[in-house]
Short mmCIF file of C-alpha atoms in Angstrom, two decimals:
data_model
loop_
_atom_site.label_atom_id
_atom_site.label_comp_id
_atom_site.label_asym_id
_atom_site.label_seq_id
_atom_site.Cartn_x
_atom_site.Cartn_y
_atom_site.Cartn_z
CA UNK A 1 90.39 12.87 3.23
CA UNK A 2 88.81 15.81 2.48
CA UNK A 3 88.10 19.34 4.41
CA UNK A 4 84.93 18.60 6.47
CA UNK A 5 81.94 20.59 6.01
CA UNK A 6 80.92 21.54 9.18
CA UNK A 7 77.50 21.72 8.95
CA UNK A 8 74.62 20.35 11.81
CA UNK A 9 71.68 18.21 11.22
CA UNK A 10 68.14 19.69 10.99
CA UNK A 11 66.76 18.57 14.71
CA UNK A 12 64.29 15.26 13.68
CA UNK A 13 60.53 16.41 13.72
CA UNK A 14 58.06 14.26 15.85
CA UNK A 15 54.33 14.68 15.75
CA UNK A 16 52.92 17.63 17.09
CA UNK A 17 50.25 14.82 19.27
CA UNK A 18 46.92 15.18 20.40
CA UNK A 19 47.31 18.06 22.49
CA UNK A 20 48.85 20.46 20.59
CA UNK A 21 46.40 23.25 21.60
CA UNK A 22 47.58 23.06 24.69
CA UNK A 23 50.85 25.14 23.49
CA UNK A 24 49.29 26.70 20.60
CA UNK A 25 46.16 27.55 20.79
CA UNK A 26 45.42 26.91 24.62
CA UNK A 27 42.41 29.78 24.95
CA UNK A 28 40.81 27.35 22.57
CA UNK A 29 42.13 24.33 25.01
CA UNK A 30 40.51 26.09 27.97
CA UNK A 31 43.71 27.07 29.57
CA UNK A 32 42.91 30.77 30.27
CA UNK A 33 45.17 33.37 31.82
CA UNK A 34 48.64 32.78 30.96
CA UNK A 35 48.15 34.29 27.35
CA UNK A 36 45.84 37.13 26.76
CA UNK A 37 44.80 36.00 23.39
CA UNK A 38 46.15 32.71 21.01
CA UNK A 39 48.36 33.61 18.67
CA UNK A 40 47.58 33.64 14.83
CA UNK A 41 44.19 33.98 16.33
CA UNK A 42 43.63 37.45 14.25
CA UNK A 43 45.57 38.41 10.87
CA UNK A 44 43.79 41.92 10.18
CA UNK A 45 42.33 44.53 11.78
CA UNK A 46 39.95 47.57 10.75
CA UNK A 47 42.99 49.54 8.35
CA UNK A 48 44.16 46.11 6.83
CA UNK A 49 44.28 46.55 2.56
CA UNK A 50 42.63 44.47 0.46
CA UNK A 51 39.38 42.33 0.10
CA UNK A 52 38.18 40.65 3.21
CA UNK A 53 38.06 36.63 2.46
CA UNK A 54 37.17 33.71 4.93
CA UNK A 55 38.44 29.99 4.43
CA UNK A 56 37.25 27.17 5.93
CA UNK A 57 37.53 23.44 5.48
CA UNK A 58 38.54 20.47 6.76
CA UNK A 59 41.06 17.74 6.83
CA UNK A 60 40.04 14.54 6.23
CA UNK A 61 42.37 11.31 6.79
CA UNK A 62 42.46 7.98 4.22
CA UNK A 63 38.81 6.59 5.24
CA UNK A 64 37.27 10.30 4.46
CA UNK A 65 36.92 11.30 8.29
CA UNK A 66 37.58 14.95 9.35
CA UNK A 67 40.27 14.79 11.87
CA UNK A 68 38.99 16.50 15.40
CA UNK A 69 42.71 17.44 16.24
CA UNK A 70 44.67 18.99 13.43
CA UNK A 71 46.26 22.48 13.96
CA UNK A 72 46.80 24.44 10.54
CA UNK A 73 48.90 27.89 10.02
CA UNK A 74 48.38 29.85 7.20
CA UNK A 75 51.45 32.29 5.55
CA UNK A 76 50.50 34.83 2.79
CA UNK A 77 51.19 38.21 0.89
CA UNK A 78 49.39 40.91 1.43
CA UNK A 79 47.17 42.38 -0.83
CA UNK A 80 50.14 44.27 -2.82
CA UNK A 81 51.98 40.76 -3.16
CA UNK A 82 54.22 41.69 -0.18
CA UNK A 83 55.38 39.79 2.51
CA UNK A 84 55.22 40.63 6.65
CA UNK A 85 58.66 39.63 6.94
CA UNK A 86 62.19 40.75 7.31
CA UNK A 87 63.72 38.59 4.42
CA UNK A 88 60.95 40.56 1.96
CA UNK A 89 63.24 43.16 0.06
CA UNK A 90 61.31 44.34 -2.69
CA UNK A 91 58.96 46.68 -0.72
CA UNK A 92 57.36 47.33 2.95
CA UNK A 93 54.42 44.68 3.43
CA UNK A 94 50.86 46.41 4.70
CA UNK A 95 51.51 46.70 8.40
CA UNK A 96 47.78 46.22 9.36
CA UNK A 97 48.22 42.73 8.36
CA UNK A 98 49.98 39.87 9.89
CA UNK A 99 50.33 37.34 6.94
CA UNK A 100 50.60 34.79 9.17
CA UNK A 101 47.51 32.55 11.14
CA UNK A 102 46.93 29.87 12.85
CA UNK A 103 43.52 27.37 13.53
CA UNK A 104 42.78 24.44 15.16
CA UNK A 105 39.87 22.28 13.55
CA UNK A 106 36.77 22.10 15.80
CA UNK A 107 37.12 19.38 18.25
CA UNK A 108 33.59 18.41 17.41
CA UNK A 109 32.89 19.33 13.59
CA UNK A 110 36.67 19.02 12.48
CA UNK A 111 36.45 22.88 10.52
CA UNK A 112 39.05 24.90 10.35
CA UNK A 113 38.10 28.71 9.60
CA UNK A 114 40.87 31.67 8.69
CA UNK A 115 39.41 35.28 8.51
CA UNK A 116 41.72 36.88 6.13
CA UNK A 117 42.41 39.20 2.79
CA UNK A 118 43.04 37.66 -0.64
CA UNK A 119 46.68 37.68 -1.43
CA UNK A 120 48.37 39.71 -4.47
CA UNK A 121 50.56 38.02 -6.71
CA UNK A 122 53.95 37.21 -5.94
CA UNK A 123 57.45 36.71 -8.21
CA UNK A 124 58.62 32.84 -8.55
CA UNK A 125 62.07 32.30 -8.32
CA UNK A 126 62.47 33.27 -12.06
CA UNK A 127 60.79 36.80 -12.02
CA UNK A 128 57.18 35.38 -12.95
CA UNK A 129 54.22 36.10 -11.60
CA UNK A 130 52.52 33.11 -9.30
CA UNK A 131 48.91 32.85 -9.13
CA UNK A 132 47.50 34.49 -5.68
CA UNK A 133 48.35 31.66 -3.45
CA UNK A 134 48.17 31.00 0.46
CA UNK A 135 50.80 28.60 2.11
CA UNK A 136 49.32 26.04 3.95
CA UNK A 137 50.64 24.22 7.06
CA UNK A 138 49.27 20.77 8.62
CA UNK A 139 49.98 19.33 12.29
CA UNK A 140 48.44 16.50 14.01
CA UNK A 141 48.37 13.49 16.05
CA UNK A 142 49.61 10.90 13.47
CA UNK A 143 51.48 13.23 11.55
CA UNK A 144 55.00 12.78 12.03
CA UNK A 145 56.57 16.15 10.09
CA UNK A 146 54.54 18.97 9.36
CA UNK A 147 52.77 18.69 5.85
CA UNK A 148 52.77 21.55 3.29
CA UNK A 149 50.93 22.72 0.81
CA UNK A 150 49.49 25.99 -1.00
CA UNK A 151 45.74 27.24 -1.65
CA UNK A 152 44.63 28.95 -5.59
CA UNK A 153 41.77 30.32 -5.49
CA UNK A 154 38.57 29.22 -8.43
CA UNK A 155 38.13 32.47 -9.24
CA UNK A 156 41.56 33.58 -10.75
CA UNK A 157 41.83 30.81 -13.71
CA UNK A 158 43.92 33.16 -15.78
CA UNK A 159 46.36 33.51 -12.96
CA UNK A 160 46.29 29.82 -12.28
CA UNK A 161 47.05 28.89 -15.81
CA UNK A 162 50.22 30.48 -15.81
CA UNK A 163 51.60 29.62 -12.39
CA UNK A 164 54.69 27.74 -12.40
CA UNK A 165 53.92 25.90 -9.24
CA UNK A 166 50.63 24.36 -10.12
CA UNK A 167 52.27 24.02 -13.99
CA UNK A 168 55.18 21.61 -12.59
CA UNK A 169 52.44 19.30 -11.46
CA UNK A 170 52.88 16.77 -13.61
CA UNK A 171 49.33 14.96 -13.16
CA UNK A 172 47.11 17.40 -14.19
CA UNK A 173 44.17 15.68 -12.35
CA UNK A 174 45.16 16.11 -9.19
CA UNK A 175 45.69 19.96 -9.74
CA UNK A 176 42.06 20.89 -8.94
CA UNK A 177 43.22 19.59 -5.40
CA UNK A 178 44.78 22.99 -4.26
CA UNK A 179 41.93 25.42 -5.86
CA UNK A 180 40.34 26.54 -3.07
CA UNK A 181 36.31 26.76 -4.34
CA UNK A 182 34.76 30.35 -3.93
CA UNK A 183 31.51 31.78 -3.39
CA UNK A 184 31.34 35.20 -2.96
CA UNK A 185 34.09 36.27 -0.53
CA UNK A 186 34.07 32.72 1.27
CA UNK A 187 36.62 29.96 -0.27
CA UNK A 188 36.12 26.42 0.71
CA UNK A 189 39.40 24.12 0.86
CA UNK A 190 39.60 20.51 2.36
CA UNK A 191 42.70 18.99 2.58
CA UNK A 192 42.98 15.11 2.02
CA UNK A 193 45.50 13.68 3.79
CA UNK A 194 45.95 10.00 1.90
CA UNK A 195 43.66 8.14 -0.69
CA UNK A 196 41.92 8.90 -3.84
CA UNK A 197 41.30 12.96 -3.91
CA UNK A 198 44.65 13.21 -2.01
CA UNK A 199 45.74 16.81 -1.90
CA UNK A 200 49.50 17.65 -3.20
CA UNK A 201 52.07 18.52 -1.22
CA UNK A 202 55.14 20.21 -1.11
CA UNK A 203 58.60 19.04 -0.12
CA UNK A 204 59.64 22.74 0.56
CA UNK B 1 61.14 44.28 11.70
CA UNK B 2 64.61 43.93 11.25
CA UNK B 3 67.01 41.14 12.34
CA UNK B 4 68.05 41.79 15.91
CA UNK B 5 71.55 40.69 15.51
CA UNK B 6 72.02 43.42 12.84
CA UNK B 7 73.11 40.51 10.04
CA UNK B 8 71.48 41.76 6.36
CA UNK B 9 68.19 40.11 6.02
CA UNK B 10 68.81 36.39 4.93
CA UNK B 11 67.08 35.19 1.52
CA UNK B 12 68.69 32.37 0.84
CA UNK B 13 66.66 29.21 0.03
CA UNK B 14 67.19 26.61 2.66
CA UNK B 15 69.18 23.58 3.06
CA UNK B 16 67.00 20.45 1.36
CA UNK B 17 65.34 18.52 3.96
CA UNK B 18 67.07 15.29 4.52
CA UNK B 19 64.20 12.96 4.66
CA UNK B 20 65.97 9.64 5.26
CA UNK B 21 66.68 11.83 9.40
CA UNK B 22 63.37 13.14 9.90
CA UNK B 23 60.55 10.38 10.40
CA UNK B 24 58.68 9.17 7.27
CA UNK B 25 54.77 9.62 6.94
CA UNK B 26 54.17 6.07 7.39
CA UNK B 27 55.06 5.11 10.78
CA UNK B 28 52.85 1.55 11.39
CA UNK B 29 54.01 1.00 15.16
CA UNK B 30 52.86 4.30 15.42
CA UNK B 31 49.19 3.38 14.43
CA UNK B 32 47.53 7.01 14.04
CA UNK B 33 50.32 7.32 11.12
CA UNK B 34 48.56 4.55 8.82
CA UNK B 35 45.79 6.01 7.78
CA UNK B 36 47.22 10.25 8.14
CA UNK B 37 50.17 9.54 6.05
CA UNK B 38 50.08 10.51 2.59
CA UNK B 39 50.68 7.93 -0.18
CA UNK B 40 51.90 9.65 -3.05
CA UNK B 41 55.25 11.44 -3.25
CA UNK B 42 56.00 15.24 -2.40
CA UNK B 43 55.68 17.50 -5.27
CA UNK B 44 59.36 18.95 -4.68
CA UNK B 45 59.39 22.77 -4.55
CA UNK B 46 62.79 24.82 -4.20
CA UNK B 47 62.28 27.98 -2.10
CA UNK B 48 60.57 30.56 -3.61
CA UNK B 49 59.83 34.41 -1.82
CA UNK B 50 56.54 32.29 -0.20
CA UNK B 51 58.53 29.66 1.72
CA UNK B 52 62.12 31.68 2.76
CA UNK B 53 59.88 34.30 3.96
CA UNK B 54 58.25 33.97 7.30
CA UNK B 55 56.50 35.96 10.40
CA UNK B 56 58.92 36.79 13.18
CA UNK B 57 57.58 37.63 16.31
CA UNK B 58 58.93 40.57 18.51
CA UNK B 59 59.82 40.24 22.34
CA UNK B 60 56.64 42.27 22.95
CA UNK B 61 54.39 39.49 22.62
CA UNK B 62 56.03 37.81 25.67
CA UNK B 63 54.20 38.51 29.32
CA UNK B 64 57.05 38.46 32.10
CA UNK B 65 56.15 34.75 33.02
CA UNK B 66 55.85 33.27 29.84
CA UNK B 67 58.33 30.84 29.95
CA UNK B 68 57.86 29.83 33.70
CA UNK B 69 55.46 26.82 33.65
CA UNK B 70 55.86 26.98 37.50
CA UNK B 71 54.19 30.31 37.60
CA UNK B 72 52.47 31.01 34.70
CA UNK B 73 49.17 29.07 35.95
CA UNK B 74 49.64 28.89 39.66
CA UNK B 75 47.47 30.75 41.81
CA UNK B 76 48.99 33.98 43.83
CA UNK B 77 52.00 32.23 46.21
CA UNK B 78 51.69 28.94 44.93
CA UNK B 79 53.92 27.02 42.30
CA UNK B 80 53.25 23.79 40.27
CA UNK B 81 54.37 19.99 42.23
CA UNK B 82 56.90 18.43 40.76
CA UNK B 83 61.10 18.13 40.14
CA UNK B 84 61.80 21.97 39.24
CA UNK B 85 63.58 22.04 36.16
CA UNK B 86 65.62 24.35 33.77
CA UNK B 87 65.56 23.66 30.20
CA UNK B 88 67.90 26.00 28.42
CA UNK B 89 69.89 25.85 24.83
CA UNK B 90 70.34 27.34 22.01
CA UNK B 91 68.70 27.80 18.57
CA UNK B 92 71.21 27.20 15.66
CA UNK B 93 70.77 26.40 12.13
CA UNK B 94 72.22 23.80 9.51
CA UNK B 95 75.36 26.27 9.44
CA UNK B 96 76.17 26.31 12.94
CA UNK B 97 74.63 29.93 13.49
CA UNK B 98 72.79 31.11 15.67
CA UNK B 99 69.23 32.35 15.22
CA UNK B 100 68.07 35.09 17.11
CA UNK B 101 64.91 36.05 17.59
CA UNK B 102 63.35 32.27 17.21
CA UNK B 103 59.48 31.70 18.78
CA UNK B 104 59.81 28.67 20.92
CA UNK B 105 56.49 27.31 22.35
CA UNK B 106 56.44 24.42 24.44
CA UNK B 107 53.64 22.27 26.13
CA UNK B 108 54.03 19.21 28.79
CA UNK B 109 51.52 17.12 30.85
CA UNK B 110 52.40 17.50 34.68
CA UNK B 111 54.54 15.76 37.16
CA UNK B 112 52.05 12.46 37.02
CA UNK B 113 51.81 12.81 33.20
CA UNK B 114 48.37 14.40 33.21
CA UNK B 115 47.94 16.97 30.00
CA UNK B 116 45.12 19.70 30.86
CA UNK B 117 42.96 18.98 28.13
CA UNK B 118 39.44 17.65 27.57
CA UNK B 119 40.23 14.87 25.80
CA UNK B 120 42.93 13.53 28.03
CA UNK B 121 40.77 10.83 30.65
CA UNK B 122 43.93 9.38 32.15
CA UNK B 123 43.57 8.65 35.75
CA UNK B 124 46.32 10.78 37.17
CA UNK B 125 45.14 14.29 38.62
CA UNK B 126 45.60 17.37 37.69
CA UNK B 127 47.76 19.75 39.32
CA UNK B 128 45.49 23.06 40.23
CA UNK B 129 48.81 25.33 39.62
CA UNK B 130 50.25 23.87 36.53
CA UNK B 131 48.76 24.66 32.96
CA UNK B 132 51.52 23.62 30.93
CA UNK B 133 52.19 25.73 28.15
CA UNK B 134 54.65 28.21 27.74
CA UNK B 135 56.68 30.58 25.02
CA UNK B 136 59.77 32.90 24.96
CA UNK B 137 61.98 34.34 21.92
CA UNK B 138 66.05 33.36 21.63
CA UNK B 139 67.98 36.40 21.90
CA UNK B 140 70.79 37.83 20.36
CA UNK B 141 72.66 34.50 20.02
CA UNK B 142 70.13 32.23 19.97
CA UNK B 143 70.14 31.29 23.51
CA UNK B 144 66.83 30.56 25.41
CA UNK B 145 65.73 29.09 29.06
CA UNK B 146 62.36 27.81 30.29
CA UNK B 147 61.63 26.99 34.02
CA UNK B 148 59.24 24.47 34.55
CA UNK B 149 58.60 20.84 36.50
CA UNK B 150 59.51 17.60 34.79
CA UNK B 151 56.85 15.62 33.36
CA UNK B 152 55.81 12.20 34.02
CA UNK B 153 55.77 9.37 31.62
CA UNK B 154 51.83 8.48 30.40
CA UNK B 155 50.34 5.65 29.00
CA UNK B 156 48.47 6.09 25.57
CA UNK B 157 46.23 3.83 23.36
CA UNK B 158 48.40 2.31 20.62
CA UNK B 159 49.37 -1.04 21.99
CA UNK B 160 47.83 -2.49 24.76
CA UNK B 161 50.81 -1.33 26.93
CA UNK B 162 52.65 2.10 25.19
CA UNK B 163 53.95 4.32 27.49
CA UNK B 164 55.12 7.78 25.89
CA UNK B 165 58.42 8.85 27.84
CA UNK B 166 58.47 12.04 29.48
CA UNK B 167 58.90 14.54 27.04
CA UNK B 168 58.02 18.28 26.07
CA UNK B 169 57.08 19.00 23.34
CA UNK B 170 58.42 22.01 21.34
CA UNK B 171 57.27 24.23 18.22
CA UNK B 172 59.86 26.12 16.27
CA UNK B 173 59.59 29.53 14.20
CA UNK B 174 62.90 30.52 12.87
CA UNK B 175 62.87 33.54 10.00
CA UNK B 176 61.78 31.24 6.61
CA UNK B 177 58.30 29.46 6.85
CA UNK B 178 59.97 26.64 5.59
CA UNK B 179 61.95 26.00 8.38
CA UNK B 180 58.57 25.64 10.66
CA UNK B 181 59.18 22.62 13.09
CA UNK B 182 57.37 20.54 15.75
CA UNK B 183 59.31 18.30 17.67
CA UNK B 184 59.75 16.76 21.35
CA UNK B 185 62.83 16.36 24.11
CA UNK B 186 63.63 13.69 26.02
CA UNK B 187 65.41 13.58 29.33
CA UNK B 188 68.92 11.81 29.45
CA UNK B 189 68.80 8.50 30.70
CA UNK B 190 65.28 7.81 30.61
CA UNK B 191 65.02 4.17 30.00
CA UNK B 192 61.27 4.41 28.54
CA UNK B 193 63.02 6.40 25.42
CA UNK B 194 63.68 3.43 24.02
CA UNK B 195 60.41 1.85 24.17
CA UNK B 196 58.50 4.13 22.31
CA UNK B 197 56.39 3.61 19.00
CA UNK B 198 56.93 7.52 18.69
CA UNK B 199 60.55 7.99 18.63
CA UNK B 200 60.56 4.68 16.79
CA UNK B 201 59.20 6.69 13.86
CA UNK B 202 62.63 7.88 13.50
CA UNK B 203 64.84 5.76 11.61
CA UNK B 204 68.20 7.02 13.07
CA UNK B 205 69.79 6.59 16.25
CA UNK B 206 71.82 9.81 15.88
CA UNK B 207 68.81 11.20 14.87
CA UNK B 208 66.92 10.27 18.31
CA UNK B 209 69.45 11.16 20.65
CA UNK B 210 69.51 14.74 18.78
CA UNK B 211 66.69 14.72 20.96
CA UNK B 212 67.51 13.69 24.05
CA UNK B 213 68.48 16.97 26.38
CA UNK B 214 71.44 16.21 28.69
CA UNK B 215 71.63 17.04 32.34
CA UNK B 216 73.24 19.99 32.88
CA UNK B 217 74.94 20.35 36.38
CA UNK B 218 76.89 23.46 35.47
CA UNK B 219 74.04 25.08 35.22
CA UNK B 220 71.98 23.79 37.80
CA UNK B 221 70.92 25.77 40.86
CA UNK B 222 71.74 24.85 44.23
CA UNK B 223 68.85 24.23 46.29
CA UNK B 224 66.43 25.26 43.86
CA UNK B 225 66.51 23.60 40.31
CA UNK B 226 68.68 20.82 38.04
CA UNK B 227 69.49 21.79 34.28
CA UNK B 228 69.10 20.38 31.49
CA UNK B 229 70.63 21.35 28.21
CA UNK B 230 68.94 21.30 24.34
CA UNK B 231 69.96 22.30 21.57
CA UNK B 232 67.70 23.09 18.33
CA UNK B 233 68.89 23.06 14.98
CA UNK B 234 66.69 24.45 12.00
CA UNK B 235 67.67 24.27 8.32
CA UNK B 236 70.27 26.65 7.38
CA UNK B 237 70.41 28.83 3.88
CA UNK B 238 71.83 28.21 1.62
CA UNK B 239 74.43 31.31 0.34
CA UNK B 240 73.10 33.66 -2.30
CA UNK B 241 76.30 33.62 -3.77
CA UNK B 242 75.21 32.85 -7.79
CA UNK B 243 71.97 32.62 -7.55
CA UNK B 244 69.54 31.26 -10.28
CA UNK B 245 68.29 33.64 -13.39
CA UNK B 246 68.89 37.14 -11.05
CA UNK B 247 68.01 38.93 -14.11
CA UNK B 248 64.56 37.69 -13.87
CA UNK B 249 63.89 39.39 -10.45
#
């Protein structure tokens, strides 16, 4: 025998359902009065640093349809490459901006849309630089654990070419699925859930 | 803002996930599953600053009723109908700690299984006074309660004759974004656990009766509510004892 470990099991994810908004986003559910405003709902405010982006999209399931029901969070740097968290060490993150937001697709279009700044660049593990990236989180009916992935952005190819994440990828064709496609200050990203475009994602 | 239980910041990667515990993307008696599961493999990705990182929400977010699904919606002097419950626990990771500080949000259909949404057409009613969503934060040792009425089981379109189990569902922030979680309790003894394409998705019976809140009569109140007891556990971090390539950062 040897000295047991000790250590507890993750609790098992189940899918977040068709009702998610309900607890997350229930102004957009029509549930008014128990919470002022939905969280995640706004990331900056007037004094936030950095340029002013938008991102919208969809997510679209194995047959190409945009799924009416999916909940997305976003989780990002801010403009300096900082972090609006308590694990960041290397600096104080922009306190006019959240980092963090959250969407539910249109219950009749299936968009998603994040009003946001684009991100600086962040350390990998090794000391360097990522490309300017925005982490990406997926719920839905039908989805049994949350799905990850990350959006690049088309107009930093230098940055991209050098990132470590996108560089492990060992397909290269299926790299352009996680560069987010810009036009002006509004980035385009849709997420494909299964099939032949299928986007990457991460086991985290 | 800083940890509230005064610990140095944690920036340890976390714990792998064990994916043979959680569910699998492709789930076929679970038919949504089949065709919003993706069919190539994860792209594996140890923790960098962008997934140990995370938002963590202060208790000033929190209105007094929050997490009292009995009163958050009801009009003035009214409550919601039902079996008044407590649902109360504690959120711990991997490592047996506890996390403080943790956004819980939770969301339930009503005593007769009827979720207030515009998509839901079953023929139960709605309850005027119950909404059916709710929040709060754990505290300094993880602990957190809810107050609320047990829901009812509901049928849903996936066989001809699924019933879901009376559940609530929960959503989990701990301190990494990594550890973000979305899962559902179950009520001890309920035979209609058992049944279900849902909880089927998970491939181990340890696994699903992690999920199953007991009744708690130590806790429950005379002449006003029973208890029941659930525990969450989110990954833990790993220690920072020799960490990869320091010199780099």
């Amino acid at each position: 025998m040897v000295q047991p470990l000790g250590y507890l099991k993750e609790s098992p994810s189940q899918t977040a359902g068709p009702y998610v908004h309900i607890g997350l986003t229930p102004n957009v559910a029509g549930i008014h009065g128990v919470y002022d405003s939905d969280l995640g709902a706004t990331m900056v405010n007037d004094r936030t640093r950095g340029r002013r982006i938008t991102i919208t999209g969809r997510v679209l399931d194995g047959t190409g349809t945009p799924l009416k029901d999916a909940l997305l969070e976003i989780w990002q740097a801010d403009a300096a490459g900082l972090y609006n968290s308590p694990s960041e060490l290397r600096g104080s993150a922009d306190p006019d901006f959240s980092g963090w937001g959250r969407c539910a697709t249109d219950g009749v279009t299936g968009e998603y849309r994040f009003e946001t700044i684009k991100p600086g660049r962040v350390p990998f593990r090794d000391g360097r630089p990522m490309a300017p990236h925005i982490s990406v989180w997926i719920v839905a009916r039908g989805i049994n654990l949350g799905l990850n992935t990350r959006l690049y952005f088309s107009d930093e190819e230098a940055a991209n070419a050098e990132d470590p994440v996108l560089a492990s990828i060992e397909h290269r064709i299926r790299v352009p699925t996680l560069i987010a496609a810009g036009d002006g200050d509004h980035y385009r990203f849709d997420i494909h859930l299964q099939g032949e475009k299928e986007t990457v994602f991460f086991d985290i | 803002m800083r940890d509230p239980s005064n610990r140095n910041p944690e920036t340890g990667a976390f714990f792998s996930r064990d994916r043979l515990w959680h569910p699998p993307g492709l789930t076929p008696g679970y038919k949504t599953s089949v065709l919003r599961s993706p069919q190539k493999t994860l792209l594996s990705l140890d923790g960098t600053l962008s997934e140990i990182t995370g938002p963590v929400f202060g208790h000033s977010i929190l209105g007094e009723r929050d997490n009292d699904l009995i009163h958050n919606f009801a009009r003035s002097g009214e409550s919601a109908i039902g079996e008044r419950i407590i649902v109360h626990g504690r959120v711990l990771d991997e490592r047996a700690r506890p996390v403080p500080g943790a956004l819980l949000e939770f969301w339930q259909a009503n005593a007769g299984g009827r979720y207030r949404h515009k998509k839901e057409s079953y023929l139960a009613p709605l309850d005027p006074n119950f909404g059916g969503c709710g929040r709060t934060i754990t505290d300094a040792d993880g602990c957190y309660a809810l107050r609320t009425i047990k829901p009812g089981p509901y049928p849903w379109p996936n066989g001809v004759n699924d019933w879901r189990p009376a559940h609530i569902h929960f959503s989990v922030f701990g301190h990494g974004f990594a550890q973000r979680l979305i899962t559902q309790m179950y009520f001890e003894g309920d035979p209609m656990i058992w049944k279900c394409p849902i909880v089927q998705t998970i491939p181990d019976r340890a696994a699903v009766e992690q999920l199953v809140a007991a009744l708690d009569w130590a806790n429950t109140i005379p002449m006003d509510a029973r208890a029941y007891k659930f525990d969450i556990v989110l990954r833990g971090r790993r220690s920072t004892l020799f960490e990869n390539r320091m010199e780099g950062n």
